[in-house]
Amino acid sequence: MVRWEPNARGRLGQAAFELFVERGFEQVTVAEIAERAGLTERTFFRYFADKREVLFAGADGFQELFVSGVGGAPDSAAPIDAVAGALYGAAALFAAHEDGVRRRAAIIAAHPDLRERELIKLATVAAAVADALRGRGVGDPAASLAAEAGLAVFRIAFTSWIGAPEGPGLAQLISESLDELRAVAAGK
Amino acid sequence: MVRWEPNARGRLGQAAFELFVERGFEQVTVAEIAERAGLTERTFFRYFADKREVLFAGADGFQELFVSGVGGAPDSAAPIDAVAGALYGAAALFAAHEDGVRRRAAIIAAHPDLRERELIKLATVAAAVADALRGRGVGDPAASLAAEAGLAVFRIAFTSWIGAPEGPGLAQLISESLDELRAVAAGK
């Protein structure tokens, strides 16, 4: 019989993040994560395929946030503005969970294979955003370009935000980065 | 004593591509590639770490092509125009080796892990292009944005070119994609 553990997923995630920061991602075992969370390894594997998955378990939610942001834009919004709205939505959520987001970013930045996984995740999100734009009647290549450019804006603003904890907020950096994209594309 | 084999690298690459197309990437062994090329496995491993590397051995040259394209633009060129020049340079080279480029693209498209490797390669190229722009005195985030947007333009035009062998040329598709980027960024 499986014993129900209250908020097992959240406890495992919290324990894993703490251990990754304390000891480095490579050094941490699933057994240690489970122990820190006061749970069994078996419980861990009910929620995550491996320790790396703890870092990427939120990826579906992240993608859904972008896609629903695009879908929720007014019909009259230009493609890039629909994408911009989704970026601001993500920025608000990130700002509300700033400590966790920064901790996760630091763990990922320290490991080339995690950086690659993150890059692949962002490419998947860009493809989903392009699909959402097509769903709004945007043709190609405009849909792909707005999605790819929007994700590039997000990645660049996010990197800058992570690099300067005392600097401007993420939404502000996204706004500046969007302005810069307009200027760059216009050949300025 | 190592026997010198004329154009061993080229023969191995040619043999590998033929076999990948004939039999599928997964099914081909290094022994078969060497045999088809009339060389030994030992010779293969003097040039390539594994069979995957045959597909990505040109990556450094590809990156160098973009970087030198950006560096060779007139001082007065706007960042996006310096990047555009590099894209057209790459398009000319690809058009000159169209059969090989299409064959390679088909092999990569059929394998998720090769697609991921390609994605990571393009991200590395974007970072190198951004560095080349910084070398021209372009600040951030303009350098990163011009590089990322430029590579997005290239990726989208390239995908469209690969998908329609009888369609417009790659340079034409890049030009259209750049126009579309301008329109999208301007909120059209």
Short mmCIF file of C-alpha atoms in Angstrom, two decimals:
data_model
loop_
_atom_site.label_atom_id
_atom_site.label_comp_id
_atom_site.label_asym_id
_atom_site.label_seq_id
_atom_site.Cartn_x
_atom_site.Cartn_y
_atom_site.Cartn_z
CA MET A 1 0.00 0.00 0.00
CA VAL A 2 1.28 3.42 -0.92
CA ARG A 3 1.32 5.80 2.02
CA TRP A 4 0.13 9.25 1.11
CA GLU A 5 2.71 11.90 1.97
CA PRO A 6 1.46 15.46 2.14
CA ASN A 7 3.10 17.65 -0.54
CA ALA A 8 5.75 15.03 -1.35
CA ARG A 9 6.60 16.65 -4.69
CA GLY A 10 7.13 20.07 -3.12
CA ARG A 11 9.23 18.65 -0.28
CA LEU A 12 11.41 16.67 -2.69
CA GLY A 13 11.91 19.70 -4.91
CA GLN A 14 12.82 21.90 -1.96
CA ALA A 15 15.26 19.30 -0.57
CA ALA A 16 16.88 18.77 -3.98
CA PHE A 17 17.41 22.51 -4.57
CA GLU A 18 18.92 22.95 -1.10
CA LEU A 19 21.32 20.06 -1.64
CA PHE A 20 22.28 21.14 -5.19
CA VAL A 21 23.20 24.58 -3.84
CA GLU A 22 25.02 23.25 -0.76
CA ARG A 23 27.01 20.50 -2.43
CA GLY A 24 26.81 20.90 -6.20
CA PHE A 25 24.45 19.07 -8.54
CA GLU A 26 26.89 16.25 -9.42
CA GLN A 27 27.55 15.27 -5.82
CA VAL A 28 23.95 14.87 -4.73
CA THR A 29 22.25 11.45 -4.82
CA VAL A 30 18.55 10.65 -4.99
CA ALA A 31 18.90 8.84 -1.64
CA GLU A 32 20.14 12.07 -0.04
CA ILE A 33 17.31 14.10 -1.56
CA ALA A 34 14.73 11.63 -0.25
CA GLU A 35 16.35 11.58 3.19
CA ARG A 36 16.43 15.37 3.45
CA ALA A 37 12.75 15.46 2.49
CA GLY A 38 11.93 12.79 5.08
CA LEU A 39 10.69 10.47 2.32
CA THR A 40 11.84 7.27 0.61
CA GLU A 41 13.69 6.88 -2.67
CA ARG A 42 10.67 4.99 -3.93
CA THR A 43 8.54 8.06 -3.31
CA PHE A 44 11.09 10.19 -5.17
CA PHE A 45 10.77 7.99 -8.24
CA ARG A 46 6.99 8.28 -8.17
CA TYR A 47 7.45 11.97 -8.98
CA PHE A 48 10.73 12.28 -10.90
CA ALA A 49 12.63 10.05 -13.36
CA ASP A 50 15.99 11.27 -11.99
CA LYS A 51 17.53 14.19 -10.08
CA ARG A 52 17.85 16.27 -13.25
CA GLU A 53 14.10 16.11 -13.72
CA VAL A 54 13.60 18.01 -10.47
CA LEU A 55 15.09 21.04 -12.21
CA PHE A 56 12.97 20.66 -15.35
CA ALA A 57 9.69 19.42 -13.89
CA GLY A 58 8.27 22.93 -14.21
CA ALA A 59 9.00 23.10 -17.94
CA ASP A 60 5.49 22.14 -19.02
CA GLY A 61 4.00 24.82 -16.81
CA PHE A 62 6.49 27.35 -18.17
CA GLN A 63 5.49 26.50 -21.74
CA GLU A 64 1.79 26.61 -20.89
CA LEU A 65 2.30 30.05 -19.36
CA PHE A 66 3.73 31.37 -22.63
CA VAL A 67 1.15 29.68 -24.82
CA SER A 68 -1.80 30.87 -22.77
CA GLY A 69 -0.27 34.36 -22.62
CA VAL A 70 -0.20 34.45 -26.43
CA GLY A 71 -3.70 33.01 -26.69
CA GLY A 72 -5.03 35.53 -24.19
CA ALA A 73 -3.88 38.61 -26.09
CA PRO A 74 -6.59 40.73 -27.74
CA ASP A 75 -7.44 39.73 -31.31
CA SER A 76 -6.15 43.07 -32.52
CA ALA A 77 -2.66 42.59 -31.02
CA ALA A 78 0.23 42.30 -33.48
CA PRO A 79 2.16 38.99 -33.21
CA ILE A 80 5.12 40.53 -31.38
CA ASP A 81 2.75 42.26 -28.94
CA ALA A 82 0.95 39.00 -28.22
CA VAL A 83 4.35 37.45 -27.49
CA ALA A 84 5.39 40.47 -25.41
CA GLY A 85 2.26 40.03 -23.25
CA ALA A 86 3.27 36.41 -22.62
CA LEU A 87 6.81 37.50 -21.67
CA TYR A 88 5.47 39.99 -19.13
CA GLY A 89 3.23 37.27 -17.69
CA ALA A 90 6.25 35.02 -17.25
CA ALA A 91 8.23 37.90 -15.75
CA ALA A 92 5.53 38.49 -13.13
CA LEU A 93 5.55 34.84 -12.13
CA PHE A 94 9.36 34.74 -11.99
CA ALA A 95 9.45 37.89 -9.87
CA ALA A 96 7.01 36.28 -7.45
CA HIS A 97 9.34 33.28 -7.08
CA GLU A 98 12.60 35.16 -7.46
CA ASP A 99 14.69 33.20 -4.92
CA GLY A 100 13.82 29.83 -6.41
CA VAL A 101 14.29 31.06 -9.97
CA ARG A 102 17.74 32.48 -9.17
CA ARG A 103 18.78 29.33 -7.33
CA ARG A 104 17.71 27.16 -10.24
CA ALA A 105 19.50 29.42 -12.74
CA ALA A 106 22.74 29.20 -10.73
CA ILE A 107 22.61 25.39 -10.67
CA ILE A 108 21.95 25.22 -14.41
CA ALA A 109 24.62 27.79 -15.29
CA ALA A 110 27.24 25.66 -13.53
CA HIS A 111 26.65 22.54 -15.68
CA PRO A 112 27.07 22.41 -19.46
CA ASP A 113 24.66 19.49 -19.87
CA LEU A 114 21.98 21.29 -17.85
CA ARG A 115 22.55 24.42 -19.95
CA GLU A 116 22.00 22.32 -23.08
CA ARG A 117 18.83 20.85 -21.64
CA GLU A 118 17.59 24.37 -20.84
CA LEU A 119 18.39 25.52 -24.36
CA ILE A 120 16.40 22.63 -25.81
CA LYS A 121 13.53 23.42 -23.48
CA LEU A 122 13.46 27.05 -24.66
CA ALA A 123 13.49 25.92 -28.30
CA THR A 124 10.47 23.73 -27.55
CA VAL A 125 8.72 26.69 -25.94
CA ALA A 126 9.48 28.82 -29.03
CA ALA A 127 7.92 26.16 -31.26
CA ALA A 128 4.82 26.06 -29.03
CA VAL A 129 4.55 29.87 -29.09
CA ALA A 130 4.80 29.84 -32.91
CA ASP A 131 1.97 27.27 -32.97
CA ALA A 132 -0.11 29.49 -30.69
CA LEU A 133 0.44 32.40 -33.08
CA ARG A 134 -0.60 30.24 -36.04
CA GLY A 135 -3.72 29.48 -34.02
CA ARG A 136 -4.39 33.23 -34.05
CA GLY A 137 -4.13 33.25 -37.84
CA VAL A 138 -0.54 34.50 -38.08
CA GLY A 139 1.19 33.11 -41.18
CA ASP A 140 4.73 31.84 -41.63
CA PRO A 141 7.48 32.90 -41.38
CA ALA A 142 5.98 35.70 -39.22
CA ALA A 143 4.78 33.24 -36.55
CA SER A 144 8.17 31.55 -36.22
CA LEU A 145 10.05 34.84 -36.31
CA ALA A 146 7.89 36.53 -33.68
CA ALA A 147 8.22 33.45 -31.45
CA GLU A 148 11.97 33.06 -31.91
CA ALA A 149 12.65 36.78 -31.54
CA GLY A 150 10.41 36.91 -28.48
CA LEU A 151 12.19 34.01 -26.83
CA ALA A 152 15.55 35.61 -27.66
CA VAL A 153 14.34 38.80 -25.96
CA PHE A 154 13.31 36.76 -22.94
CA ARG A 155 16.59 34.80 -22.77
CA ILE A 156 18.68 37.96 -23.03
CA ALA A 157 16.62 39.90 -20.47
CA PHE A 158 16.61 36.89 -18.14
CA THR A 159 20.40 36.48 -18.35
CA SER A 160 20.86 40.14 -17.59
CA TRP A 161 18.41 39.93 -14.66
CA ILE A 162 20.18 36.87 -13.22
CA GLY A 163 23.55 38.60 -13.59
CA ALA A 164 22.50 41.71 -11.65
CA PRO A 165 20.38 40.85 -8.59
CA GLU A 166 20.31 44.49 -7.53
CA GLY A 167 19.60 45.75 -11.04
CA PRO A 168 16.32 46.52 -12.84
CA GLY A 169 13.39 44.12 -12.62
CA LEU A 170 12.81 41.42 -15.22
CA ALA A 171 9.77 43.17 -16.74
CA GLN A 172 11.82 46.35 -17.13
CA LEU A 173 14.64 44.43 -18.82
CA ILE A 174 12.16 42.72 -21.16
CA SER A 175 10.72 46.09 -22.10
CA GLU A 176 14.22 47.47 -22.84
CA SER A 177 15.14 44.36 -24.77
CA LEU A 178 11.96 44.61 -26.89
CA ASP A 179 12.80 48.25 -27.66
CA GLU A 180 16.28 47.17 -28.64
CA LEU A 181 14.89 44.42 -30.87
CA ARG A 182 12.77 47.02 -32.71
CA ALA A 183 15.80 49.28 -33.13
CA VAL A 184 18.10 46.43 -34.23
CA ALA A 185 15.58 45.04 -36.73
CA ALA A 186 15.06 48.54 -38.13
CA GLY A 187 18.81 48.67 -38.87
CA LYS A 188 19.75 51.13 -36.13
CA MET B 1 54.17 3.55 -39.31
CA VAL B 2 51.06 5.43 -40.37
CA ARG B 3 50.31 5.03 -44.04
CA TRP B 4 49.23 8.25 -45.65
CA GLU B 5 45.88 7.92 -47.39
CA PRO B 6 45.02 10.62 -49.92
CA ASN B 7 41.96 12.63 -48.83
CA ALA B 8 41.05 10.13 -46.11
CA ARG B 9 38.80 12.64 -44.34
CA GLY B 10 36.85 13.43 -47.47
CA ARG B 11 36.47 9.76 -48.39
CA LEU B 12 35.27 8.86 -44.89
CA GLY B 13 32.77 11.72 -44.90
CA GLN B 14 31.45 10.73 -48.32
CA ALA B 15 31.14 7.07 -47.32
CA ALA B 16 29.40 7.93 -44.04
CA PHE B 17 26.85 10.20 -45.72
CA GLU B 18 26.06 7.57 -48.35
CA LEU B 19 25.56 4.89 -45.71
CA PHE B 20 23.49 7.15 -43.42
CA VAL B 21 21.14 7.86 -46.34
CA GLU B 22 21.00 4.25 -47.52
CA ARG B 23 20.52 2.59 -44.18
CA GLY B 24 19.68 5.17 -41.55
CA PHE B 25 22.13 6.78 -39.13
CA GLU B 26 21.47 4.34 -36.25
CA GLN B 27 22.18 1.24 -38.31
CA VAL B 28 25.58 2.28 -39.66
CA THR B 29 28.79 1.23 -37.87
CA VAL B 30 32.20 2.85 -38.03
CA ALA B 31 33.56 -0.42 -39.46
CA GLU B 32 31.14 -0.14 -42.38
CA ILE B 33 32.05 3.48 -43.01
CA ALA B 34 35.74 2.63 -43.06
CA GLU B 35 35.15 -0.33 -45.35
CA ARG B 36 33.09 1.70 -47.82
CA ALA B 37 35.85 4.31 -47.88
CA GLY B 38 38.49 1.62 -48.44
CA LEU B 39 40.20 2.57 -45.17
CA THR B 40 40.62 1.09 -41.69
CA GLU B 41 38.65 1.85 -38.54
CA ARG B 42 41.89 3.11 -37.06
CA THR B 43 42.11 5.69 -39.82
CA PHE B 44 38.50 6.71 -39.15
CA PHE B 45 39.33 7.44 -35.51
CA ARG B 46 42.29 9.58 -36.51
CA TYR B 47 39.76 12.02 -38.00
CA PHE B 48 36.51 11.60 -36.05
CA ALA B 49 35.68 10.73 -32.43
CA ASP B 50 32.56 8.80 -33.52
CA LYS B 51 30.11 8.56 -36.43
CA ARG B 52 28.08 11.51 -35.17
CA GLU B 53 31.14 13.73 -35.48
CA VAL B 54 31.19 13.14 -39.24
CA LEU B 55 27.98 15.20 -39.40
CA PHE B 56 29.28 18.00 -37.18
CA ALA B 57 32.93 18.16 -38.23
CA GLY B 58 32.14 21.19 -40.38
CA ALA B 59 30.68 23.14 -37.44
CA ASP B 60 33.85 25.13 -36.74
CA GLY B 61 34.07 26.18 -40.36
CA PHE B 62 30.39 27.14 -40.34
CA GLN B 63 30.91 29.32 -37.28
CA GLU B 64 34.05 30.88 -38.74
CA LEU B 65 32.08 31.72 -41.90
CA PHE B 66 29.52 33.69 -39.86
CA VAL B 67 32.10 35.39 -37.68
CA SER B 68 34.29 36.47 -40.59
CA GLY B 69 31.18 37.60 -42.46
CA VAL B 70 30.28 39.91 -39.58
CA GLY B 71 33.87 41.12 -39.22
CA GLY B 72 34.12 41.84 -42.94
CA ALA B 73 31.11 44.17 -43.06
CA PRO B 74 31.83 47.88 -43.62
CA ASP B 75 32.32 49.88 -40.42
CA SER B 76 29.21 51.87 -41.21
CA ALA B 77 26.94 48.78 -41.39
CA ALA B 78 24.24 48.51 -38.73
CA PRO B 79 24.51 45.36 -36.57
CA ILE B 80 21.63 43.57 -38.31
CA ASP B 81 23.12 44.43 -41.71
CA ALA B 82 26.51 43.04 -40.68
CA VAL B 83 24.73 39.84 -39.62
CA ALA B 84 22.68 39.81 -42.83
CA GLY B 85 25.90 39.94 -44.87
CA ALA B 86 27.17 36.90 -42.99
CA LEU B 87 23.89 35.06 -43.65
CA TYR B 88 24.15 35.72 -47.39
CA GLY B 89 27.74 34.47 -47.34
CA ALA B 90 26.59 31.24 -45.71
CA ALA B 91 23.72 30.96 -48.18
CA ALA B 92 26.13 31.21 -51.12
CA LEU B 93 28.30 28.44 -49.69
CA PHE B 94 25.29 26.24 -48.96
CA ALA B 95 23.93 26.77 -52.47
CA ALA B 96 27.30 25.71 -53.89
CA HIS B 97 27.10 22.44 -51.88
CA GLU B 98 23.36 22.02 -52.06
CA ASP B 99 23.23 18.21 -52.43
CA GLY B 100 25.47 17.58 -49.44
CA VAL B 101 23.69 20.18 -47.31
CA ARG B 102 20.26 18.68 -48.09
CA ARG B 103 21.50 15.17 -47.41
CA ARG B 104 22.96 16.21 -44.07
CA ALA B 105 19.75 18.07 -43.14
CA ALA B 106 17.63 14.99 -43.90
CA ILE B 107 19.81 12.78 -41.68
CA ILE B 108 19.67 15.27 -38.82
CA ALA B 109 15.93 15.88 -39.13
CA ALA B 110 15.29 12.15 -38.67
CA HIS B 111 17.03 11.92 -35.26
CA PRO B 112 16.00 13.88 -32.18
CA ASP B 113 19.45 13.71 -30.60
CA LEU B 114 21.07 15.01 -33.80
CA ARG B 115 18.49 17.81 -33.92
CA GLU B 116 19.44 18.73 -30.36
CA ARG B 117 23.13 18.72 -31.25
CA GLU B 118 22.39 20.98 -34.23
CA LEU B 119 20.40 23.33 -32.02
CA ILE B 120 23.28 23.57 -29.57
CA LYS B 121 25.68 24.20 -32.44
CA LEU B 122 23.52 27.08 -33.72
CA ALA B 123 23.37 28.58 -30.21
CA THR B 124 27.17 28.49 -30.09
CA VAL B 125 27.32 30.21 -33.48
CA ALA B 126 24.91 32.91 -32.21
CA ALA B 127 27.18 33.52 -29.21
CA ALA B 128 30.22 33.81 -31.50
CA VAL B 129 28.37 36.23 -33.80
CA ALA B 130 27.39 38.37 -30.78
CA ASP B 131 31.07 38.45 -29.77
CA ALA B 132 32.04 39.50 -33.30
CA LEU B 133 29.51 42.35 -33.08
CA ARG B 134 30.93 43.41 -29.71
CA GLY B 135 34.31 43.46 -31.44
CA ARG B 136 32.81 46.04 -33.81
CA GLY B 137 31.81 48.19 -30.83
CA VAL B 138 28.15 47.12 -30.65
CA GLY B 139 26.87 47.21 -27.08
CA ASP B 140 24.57 44.82 -25.24
CA PRO B 141 21.80 43.78 -25.51
CA ALA B 142 21.96 44.95 -29.18
CA ALA B 143 24.82 42.56 -30.00
CA SER B 144 23.04 39.53 -28.55
CA LEU B 145 19.70 40.50 -30.06
CA ALA B 146 21.08 41.09 -33.56
CA ALA B 147 22.96 37.76 -33.38
CA GLU B 148 19.99 35.78 -32.01
CA ALA B 149 17.50 37.36 -34.38
CA GLY B 150 19.89 36.83 -37.29
CA LEU B 151 20.34 33.15 -36.47
CA ALA B 152 16.56 32.79 -36.09
CA VAL B 153 16.17 34.29 -39.56
CA PHE B 154 18.75 31.84 -40.89
CA ARG B 155 17.17 28.82 -39.18
CA ILE B 156 13.69 29.69 -40.45
CA ALA B 157 14.85 30.42 -44.01
CA PHE B 158 16.97 27.26 -44.00
CA THR B 159 14.05 25.08 -42.82
CA SER B 160 11.85 26.54 -45.51
CA TRP B 161 14.56 25.98 -48.16
CA ILE B 162 15.07 22.36 -47.10
CA GLY B 163 11.31 21.78 -47.14
CA ALA B 164 10.88 23.02 -50.72
CA PRO B 165 13.72 21.83 -53.00
CA GLU B 166 12.01 23.38 -56.03
CA GLY B 167 11.19 26.62 -54.21
CA PRO B 168 13.06 29.93 -53.94
CA GLY B 169 16.81 29.97 -53.28
CA LEU B 170 18.21 30.24 -49.76
CA ALA B 171 19.42 33.83 -50.26
CA GLN B 172 15.95 34.83 -51.43
CA LEU B 173 14.34 33.18 -48.41
CA ILE B 174 16.81 34.91 -46.08
CA SER B 175 15.97 38.24 -47.66
CA GLU B 176 12.23 37.62 -47.20
CA SER B 177 12.76 36.42 -43.66
CA LEU B 178 14.78 39.57 -42.82
CA ASP B 179 11.97 41.73 -44.23
CA GLU B 180 9.51 39.78 -42.13
CA LEU B 181 11.67 40.25 -39.02
CA ARG B 182 11.62 44.01 -39.59
CA ALA B 183 7.84 43.96 -40.00
CA VAL B 184 7.29 41.71 -36.97
CA ALA B 185 9.58 43.75 -34.72
CA ALA B 186 7.83 46.93 -35.84
CA GLY B 187 4.55 45.42 -34.57
CA LYS B 188 3.02 44.70 -37.97
#
